[in-house]
Amino acid sequence: MAIGITVITTTNRVRRFFQTDAASFEQIFSSLQRSAQLFSGTPLIIGSAGQTEVFAAAAIACLEIETTHDLSGYLPSPGNLTLTALTAEQYAEPFAGHLEGEHFTRRIAFFFTGGYVLYTLAEGIRKPALAERLMSLTSLFERPMITYRLAKGGVGLMNPHAMTRFVITPGVPDLPRDAWLADTA
């Protein structure tokens, strides 16, 4: 078994690493238990005998770990929202989304400083109170990190502080009272 590690920076640079040593997997996986602090200031260091790379935490847009290993025990619960990464082609396909009872499906495109865009499918359970739904919408930028699943297996971690905006399609039916109502030009 091997794992792939991808670091996407706020300069839209992508660095890929791999690990095939099973003894090293546990160290990498257990560090995910502290993933809420991943973007809080301590640099991310990825090293080998050949070289060592040090990434400033604020300069990381996303960190992805590709693996077939179940990492759910190492990460905080996603709560009522599950995000799955999509390719640009998948995101471009026609999509109506749905809201049936308390279950919803939407697409969310996350935009980061430097131009990187992460396309996701969002599935979840709609919170019953309007105030809770509005808080879920507006609090994404304030979270220490946002997790998403990779289509080929594994997880991704987003740095909300590196996000510039996100676009939800179709639009959200419940908007805050102070939201500006306008269509895209």
Coordinates of N, CA and C in Angstrom, one line a residue:
M1 N 0.8 -1.2 0.0 CA 0.0 0.0 0.0 C 0.9 1.2 0.0
A2 N 0.4 2.3 -0.6 CA 1.1 3.6 -0.7 C 0.1 4.7 -0.4
I3 N 0.6 5.8 0.0 CA -0.3 7.0 0.2 C 0.3 8.1 -0.7
G4 N -0.5 8.9 -1.2 CA -0.1 10.1 -1.9 C -0.4 11.3 -1.1
I5 N 0.4 12.3 -1.1 CA 0.2 13.5 -0.4 C 0.4 14.6 -1.4
T6 N -0.7 15.5 -1.5 CA -0.6 16.6 -2.4 C -0.8 17.9 -1.6
V7 N 0.1 18.8 -1.7 CA 0.0 20.1 -1.1 C -0.3 21.2 -2.2
I8 N -1.4 21.9 -2.1 CA -1.7 22.9 -3.0 C -1.6 24.3 -2.3
T9 N -0.7 25.1 -2.8 CA -0.4 26.4 -2.1 C -1.3 27.5 -2.7
T10 N -1.2 28.6 -1.9 CA -2.0 29.8 -2.3 C -1.4 30.5 -3.5
T11 N -0.2 30.0 -4.1 CA 0.3 30.5 -5.3 C -0.1 29.6 -6.5
N12 N -1.1 28.7 -6.2 CA -1.6 27.7 -7.1 C -0.5 26.7 -7.6
R13 N 0.5 26.4 -6.7 CA 1.5 25.5 -7.0 C 1.1 24.1 -6.4
V14 N 1.3 23.0 -7.1 CA 1.0 21.7 -6.6 C 2.2 20.9 -6.4
R15 N 2.4 20.4 -5.1 CA 3.6 19.6 -4.8 C 3.0 18.2 -4.4
R16 N 3.6 17.1 -5.0 CA 3.1 15.8 -4.7 C 4.2 15.0 -4.1
F17 N 3.8 14.2 -3.1 CA 4.8 13.3 -2.4 C 4.1 11.9 -2.3
F18 N 4.9 10.9 -2.0 CA 4.3 9.6 -1.8 C 5.1 8.9 -0.6
Q19 N 4.4 7.9 0.0 CA 5.0 7.2 1.1 C 4.6 5.7 0.9
T20 N 5.5 4.8 0.9 CA 5.2 3.4 0.8 C 5.6 2.6 2.0
D21 N 6.2 3.3 3.0 CA 6.7 2.6 4.2 C 5.5 2.6 5.2
A22 N 5.0 1.4 5.5 CA 3.8 1.3 6.4 C 4.1 1.8 7.8
A23 N 5.3 1.8 8.2 CA 5.6 2.3 9.6 C 5.4 3.8 9.6
S24 N 5.6 4.5 8.5 CA 5.4 6.0 8.5 C 4.0 6.4 8.3
F25 N 3.1 5.5 7.8 CA 1.7 5.8 7.7 C 1.1 6.3 9.0
E26 N 1.3 5.5 10.1 CA 0.7 5.8 11.3 C 1.0 7.2 11.8
Q27 N 2.3 7.6 11.6 CA 2.7 9.0 12.0 C 1.9 10.0 11.3
I28 N 1.8 9.8 10.0 CA 1.1 10.8 9.1 C -0.4 10.8 9.5
F29 N -1.0 9.6 9.6 CA -2.4 9.5 9.9 C -2.7 10.1 11.3
S30 N -1.9 9.8 12.3 CA -2.2 10.3 13.7 C -2.0 11.8 13.7
S31 N -1.2 12.4 12.9 CA -1.1 13.8 12.9 C -2.4 14.5 12.4
L32 N -3.2 13.7 11.7 CA -4.5 14.2 11.3 C -5.4 14.5 12.4
Q33 N -5.2 13.8 13.6 CA -6.0 14.1 14.8 C -5.8 15.5 15.3
R34 N -4.8 16.1 14.9 CA -4.5 17.5 15.2 C -4.8 18.4 14.0
S35 N -5.5 18.0 13.1 CA -5.7 18.7 11.8 C -6.4 20.0 12.0
A36 N -7.1 20.2 13.1 CA -7.8 21.6 13.4 C -6.7 22.6 13.5
Q37 N -5.5 22.2 13.9 CA -4.4 23.2 14.1 C -3.5 23.3 12.9
L38 N -3.8 22.5 11.8 CA -2.9 22.4 10.7 C -2.5 23.7 10.1
F39 N -3.5 24.6 10.0 CA -3.3 25.9 9.3 C -3.1 27.0 10.3
S40 N -2.8 26.7 11.6 CA -2.8 27.8 12.6 C -1.4 28.4 12.8
G41 N -0.4 28.1 12.0 CA 0.8 28.8 12.2 C 2.1 27.9 12.1
T42 N 2.0 26.7 12.6 CA 3.2 25.8 12.6 C 3.4 25.3 11.2
P43 N 4.6 25.4 10.6 CA 4.8 25.0 9.3 C 4.6 23.5 9.1
L44 N 4.2 23.1 7.9 CA 4.1 21.7 7.5 C 5.5 21.3 7.0
I45 N 6.1 20.2 7.5 CA 7.4 19.8 7.1 C 7.2 18.4 6.5
I46 N 7.6 18.2 5.2 CA 7.6 16.9 4.6 C 9.0 16.6 4.1
G47 N 9.6 15.5 4.7 CA 11.0 15.3 4.4 C 11.3 13.9 4.1
S48 N 12.4 13.7 3.5 CA 13.0 12.4 3.1 C 14.5 12.5 3.1
A49 N 15.2 11.4 2.8 CA 16.7 11.5 2.7 C 17.1 12.4 1.6
G50 N 16.3 12.5 0.5 CA 16.6 13.3 -0.6 C 16.4 14.8 -0.4
Q51 N 15.4 15.2 0.3 CA 15.1 16.6 0.5 C 14.1 16.8 1.6
T52 N 14.0 18.0 2.1 CA 13.0 18.4 3.0 C 12.3 19.7 2.5
E53 N 11.0 19.7 2.5 CA 10.2 20.9 2.1 C 9.5 21.4 3.3
V54 N 9.5 22.7 3.5 CA 8.8 23.3 4.6 C 7.8 24.3 4.0
F55 N 6.5 24.1 4.4 CA 5.4 25.0 3.9 C 4.9 25.8 5.0
A56 N 4.8 27.1 4.7 CA 4.1 28.0 5.7 C 2.7 27.7 5.8
A57 N 2.1 27.5 7.0 CA 0.7 27.1 7.1 C -0.2 28.0 6.4
A58 N 0.0 29.3 6.5 CA -0.9 30.3 5.8 C -0.9 30.2 4.3
A59 N 0.2 29.6 3.7 CA 0.3 29.5 2.3 C -0.2 28.2 1.7
I60 N -0.8 27.4 2.5 CA -1.4 26.1 2.1 C -2.9 26.4 1.8
A61 N -3.4 26.1 0.6 CA -4.8 26.2 0.3 C -5.5 24.9 0.7
C62 N -4.9 23.8 0.2 CA -5.5 22.4 0.5 C -4.4 21.4 0.7
L63 N -4.7 20.4 1.4 CA -3.8 19.3 1.6 C -4.6 18.1 1.4
E64 N -4.1 17.2 0.5 CA -4.9 16.0 0.2 C -4.0 14.7 0.5
I65 N -4.7 13.7 1.0 CA -4.0 12.4 1.3 C -4.8 11.4 0.6
E66 N -4.2 10.8 -0.4 CA -4.9 9.7 -1.2 C -4.5 8.4 -0.6
T67 N -5.5 7.6 -0.2 CA -5.3 6.3 0.4 C -6.6 5.5 0.3
T68 N -6.4 4.2 0.4 CA -7.6 3.4 0.6 C -7.9 3.1 2.0
H69 N -7.0 3.5 2.9 CA -7.2 3.4 4.4 C -8.4 4.3 4.8
D70 N -9.2 3.8 5.7 CA -10.3 4.6 6.3 C -9.7 5.6 7.3
L71 N -9.8 6.9 7.0 CA -9.2 7.9 7.9 C -10.2 8.6 8.8
S72 N -11.5 8.1 8.7 CA -12.5 8.8 9.5 C -12.3 8.9 11.0
G73 N -11.6 7.9 11.5 CA -11.2 7.9 13.0 C -10.2 8.9 13.3
Y74 N -9.5 9.5 12.3 CA -8.4 10.4 12.6 C -8.9 11.9 12.5
L75 N -10.1 12.1 11.9 CA -10.6 13.4 11.6 C -11.8 13.8 12.4
P76 N -12.0 15.1 12.6 CA -13.3 15.5 13.2 C -14.5 15.1 12.4
S77 N -15.6 14.9 13.0 CA -16.8 14.5 12.2 C -17.2 15.7 11.3
P78 N -17.7 15.4 10.1 CA -18.0 16.4 9.1 C -19.4 17.1 9.5
G79 N -20.0 16.6 10.5 CA -21.3 17.2 10.9 C -22.4 16.9 9.9
N80 N -23.2 17.9 9.6 CA -24.3 17.7 8.7 C -24.0 17.9 7.2
L81 N -22.7 18.1 6.9 CA -22.3 18.4 5.5 C -21.1 17.5 5.1
T82 N -21.3 16.7 4.0 CA -20.3 15.9 3.5 C -19.9 16.5 2.1
L83 N -18.6 16.8 1.9 CA -18.1 17.3 0.7 C -17.3 16.2 0.0
T84 N -17.5 16.1 -1.4 CA -16.7 15.2 -2.2 C -16.1 16.0 -3.3
A85 N -14.8 15.9 -3.6 CA -14.2 16.6 -4.6 C -14.7 16.1 -6.0
L86 N -14.8 17.1 -6.9 CA -15.2 16.8 -8.3 C -14.2 17.3 -9.2
T87 N -14.1 16.7 -10.4 CA -13.2 17.3 -11.4 C -13.9 18.5 -12.1
A88 N -13.2 19.3 -12.8 CA -13.8 20.4 -13.5 C -14.9 19.9 -14.5
E89 N -14.6 18.8 -15.1 CA -15.5 18.2 -16.1 C -16.8 17.8 -15.4
Q90 N -16.7 17.1 -14.2 CA -17.9 16.7 -13.5 C -18.7 17.9 -13.0
Y91 N -18.0 18.9 -12.6 CA -18.7 20.1 -12.1 C -19.4 20.8 -13.3
A92 N -18.9 20.7 -14.5 CA -19.5 21.4 -15.6 C -20.8 20.7 -16.2
E93 N -21.0 19.4 -15.8 CA -22.1 18.6 -16.2 C -23.4 19.3 -15.6
P94 N -24.5 19.1 -16.4 CA -25.8 19.7 -15.8 C -26.1 19.1 -14.5
F95 N -26.6 20.0 -13.6 CA -26.9 19.6 -12.2 C -28.0 20.4 -11.7
A96 N -29.0 19.8 -11.2 CA -30.2 20.5 -10.6 C -30.1 20.6 -9.1
G97 N -29.4 19.7 -8.5 CA -29.4 19.6 -7.0 C -30.8 19.2 -6.5
H98 N -30.9 19.0 -5.3 CA -32.2 18.7 -4.7 C -32.3 19.0 -3.3
L99 N -33.5 19.2 -2.9 CA -33.9 19.5 -1.5 C -35.2 18.7 -1.2
E100 N -35.0 17.6 -0.6 CA -36.2 16.7 -0.3 C -36.3 16.5 1.2
G101 N -37.3 17.1 1.8 CA -37.4 17.0 3.3 C -36.3 17.7 3.9
E102 N -35.5 16.9 4.7 CA -34.4 17.5 5.3 C -33.0 17.2 4.6
H103 N -33.1 16.5 3.5 CA -31.8 16.1 2.8 C -31.6 17.1 1.6
F104 N -30.4 17.4 1.4 CA -30.1 18.3 0.3 C -28.8 17.9 -0.4
T105 N -28.7 18.3 -1.7 CA -27.5 18.1 -2.5 C -27.3 19.4 -3.3
R106 N -26.1 19.9 -3.2 CA -25.7 21.1 -3.9 C -24.2 20.9 -4.5
R107 N -23.8 21.8 -5.3 CA -22.4 21.8 -5.7 C -21.8 23.1 -5.1
I108 N -20.6 23.0 -4.6 CA -19.9 24.2 -4.1 C -18.6 24.3 -4.7
A109 N -18.3 25.4 -5.3 CA -16.9 25.7 -5.8 C -16.2 26.6 -4.8
F110 N -15.1 26.2 -4.3 CA -14.3 27.0 -3.4 C -13.2 27.7 -4.1
F111 N -13.0 29.0 -4.0 CA -12.0 29.8 -4.6 C -11.0 30.2 -3.6
F112 N -9.7 30.1 -3.9 CA -8.6 30.4 -3.0 C -7.7 31.5 -3.5
T113 N -7.0 32.1 -2.6 CA -6.0 33.1 -2.9 C -5.0 32.4 -3.9
G114 N -4.7 33.1 -5.0 CA -3.8 32.5 -5.9 C -4.4 31.9 -7.1
G115 N -5.8 31.7 -7.1 CA -6.5 31.2 -8.2 C -6.9 29.7 -8.2
Y116 N -6.5 28.9 -7.2 CA -6.9 27.5 -7.2 C -8.4 27.5 -6.9
V117 N -9.1 26.5 -7.6 CA -10.5 26.3 -7.4 C -10.7 24.8 -7.1
L118 N -11.5 24.5 -6.0 CA -11.9 23.2 -5.6 C -13.3 23.0 -5.8
Y119 N -13.7 22.1 -6.7 CA -15.1 21.8 -7.0 C -15.6 20.6 -6.2
T120 N -16.7 20.8 -5.5 CA -17.2 19.7 -4.7 C -18.7 19.5 -4.8
L121 N -19.1 18.3 -4.5 CA -20.5 17.9 -4.3 C -20.8 17.9 -2.8
A122 N -21.8 18.7 -2.4 CA -22.2 18.8 -1.0 C -23.5 18.1 -0.8
E123 N -23.4 17.2 0.2 CA -24.6 16.4 0.6 C -24.8 16.6 2.1
G124 N -26.0 16.7 2.5 CA -26.2 16.8 4.0 C -27.6 16.8 4.4
I125 N -27.8 17.1 5.7 CA -29.1 17.2 6.3 C -29.3 18.6 6.7
R126 N -30.4 19.2 6.2 CA -30.8 20.6 6.4 C -31.1 20.8 7.9
K127 N -30.5 21.8 8.5 CA -30.8 22.0 9.9 C -32.2 22.6 10.0
P128 N -33.0 22.3 11.0 CA -34.4 22.7 11.1 C -34.6 24.2 11.4
A129 N -33.7 24.8 12.1 CA -33.9 26.2 12.4 C -33.2 27.1 11.4
L130 N -33.9 28.1 11.0 CA -33.4 29.1 10.0 C -32.1 29.7 10.5
A131 N -32.0 30.0 11.8 CA -30.8 30.6 12.3 C -29.6 29.7 12.2
E132 N -29.8 28.4 12.4 CA -28.8 27.4 12.3 C -28.3 27.3 10.8
R133 N -29.3 27.3 9.9 CA -28.9 27.2 8.5 C -28.1 28.4 8.1
L134 N -28.5 29.6 8.5 CA -27.7 30.8 8.1 C -26.3 30.8 8.8
M135 N -26.2 30.3 10.0 CA -24.9 30.2 10.7 C -24.0 29.2 9.9
S136 N -24.6 28.1 9.4 CA -23.8 27.2 8.7 C -23.2 27.8 7.4
L137 N -24.0 28.6 6.8 CA -23.6 29.3 5.5 C -22.5 30.3 5.8
T138 N -22.7 31.1 6.8 CA -21.7 32.2 7.0 C -20.5 31.8 7.8
S139 N -20.5 30.7 8.5 CA -19.4 30.3 9.4 C -18.3 29.6 8.7
L140 N -18.4 29.2 7.4 CA -17.4 28.4 6.8 C -16.0 29.1 6.8
F141 N -16.0 30.4 6.6 CA -14.7 31.2 6.6 C -14.0 31.2 8.0
E142 N -14.8 30.9 9.1 CA -14.3 31.0 10.4 C -13.8 29.7 11.0
R143 N -14.1 28.6 10.3 CA -13.6 27.3 10.8 C -12.1 27.2 10.7
P144 N -11.5 26.3 11.5 CA -10.1 26.1 11.4 C -9.7 25.3 10.2
M145 N -10.6 24.5 9.7 CA -10.3 23.7 8.5 C -11.6 23.0 8.1
I146 N -11.7 22.7 6.8 CA -12.9 22.0 6.3 C -12.4 20.7 5.6
T147 N -13.0 19.6 5.8 CA -12.6 18.3 5.2 C -13.5 18.0 4.0
Y148 N -12.9 17.3 3.1 CA -13.6 16.7 2.0 C -13.1 15.4 1.6
R149 N -13.9 14.6 0.9 CA -13.5 13.3 0.5 C -12.9 13.4 -0.9
L150 N -11.9 12.6 -1.2 CA -11.4 12.5 -2.6 C -12.1 11.4 -3.3
A151 N -12.4 11.6 -4.6 CA -13.1 10.6 -5.4 C -12.4 9.3 -5.5
K152 N -11.1 9.2 -5.5 CA -10.3 8.0 -5.6 C -10.0 7.4 -4.2
G153 N -10.5 8.0 -3.1 CA -10.2 7.5 -1.8 C -9.2 8.4 -1.1
G154 N -9.5 8.6 0.2 CA -8.7 9.5 1.0 C -9.4 10.8 1.3
V155 N -8.7 11.7 1.9 CA -9.3 13.0 2.4 C -8.5 14.2 1.9
G156 N -9.2 15.3 1.9 CA -8.6 16.6 1.7 C -9.0 17.5 2.8
L157 N -8.1 18.5 3.1 CA -8.3 19.4 4.2 C -8.1 20.8 3.5
M158 N -9.1 21.7 3.7 CA -9.1 23.0 3.1 C -8.7 24.0 4.2
N159 N -8.0 25.0 3.8 CA -7.7 26.1 4.7 C -8.7 27.3 4.5
P160 N -9.7 27.4 5.3 CA -10.7 28.5 5.1 C -10.1 29.9 5.1
H161 N -9.0 30.1 5.7 CA -8.4 31.4 5.8 C -7.7 31.8 4.5
A162 N -7.5 30.8 3.6 CA -7.0 31.0 2.3 C -8.0 31.2 1.2
M163 N -9.3 30.9 1.6 CA -10.4 31.1 0.7 C -10.8 32.5 0.4
T164 N -11.2 32.8 -0.8 CA -11.6 34.2 -1.1 C -13.2 34.2 -1.2
R165 N -13.7 33.1 -1.7 CA -15.2 33.0 -1.8 C -15.6 31.6 -2.1
F166 N -16.9 31.3 -2.0 CA -17.4 30.0 -2.5 C -18.7 30.3 -3.2
V167 N -19.1 29.4 -4.2 CA -20.3 29.6 -4.9 C -21.1 28.3 -4.8
I168 N -22.3 28.4 -4.4 CA -23.2 27.3 -4.1 C -24.3 27.3 -5.3
T169 N -24.4 26.1 -6.0 CA -25.4 26.0 -7.0 C -26.2 24.7 -6.8
P170 N -27.5 24.7 -7.0 CA -28.3 25.9 -7.2 C -28.2 26.8 -5.9
G171 N -28.7 28.0 -6.0 CA -28.6 28.9 -4.9 C -29.3 28.4 -3.7
V172 N -29.0 29.0 -2.6 CA -29.5 28.7 -1.2 C -30.9 29.4 -1.1
P173 N -31.9 28.6 -0.7 CA -33.3 29.2 -0.6 C -33.4 30.2 0.6
D174 N -32.6 30.0 1.6 CA -32.7 30.9 2.8 C -31.5 31.7 2.9
L175 N -31.6 33.0 2.6 CA -30.5 33.9 2.6 C -30.6 34.8 3.9
P176 N -29.5 35.3 4.4 CA -29.5 36.3 5.5 C -30.3 37.5 5.1
R177 N -30.9 38.2 6.0 CA -31.7 39.4 5.8 C -30.8 40.5 5.1
D178 N -29.5 40.6 5.4 CA -28.7 41.6 4.8 C -28.0 41.2 3.5
A179 N -28.4 40.0 2.9 CA -27.8 39.6 1.7 C -28.2 40.5 0.5
W180 N -27.4 40.7 -0.4 CA -27.7 41.5 -1.6 C -28.3 40.5 -2.6
L181 N -29.5 40.8 -3.1 CA -30.2 40.0 -4.1 C -29.8 40.5 -5.5
A182 N -29.1 39.6 -6.3 CA -28.8 40.0 -7.7 C -28.4 38.7 -8.5
D183 N -28.6 38.7 -9.8 CA -28.2 37.6 -10.6 C -26.8 37.9 -11.2
T184 N -26.2 36.8 -11.6 CA -24.9 36.9 -12.2 C -25.0 37.5 -13.6
A185 N -24.1 38.5 -13.9 CA -24.1 39.2 -15.2 C -23.5 38.3 -16.3

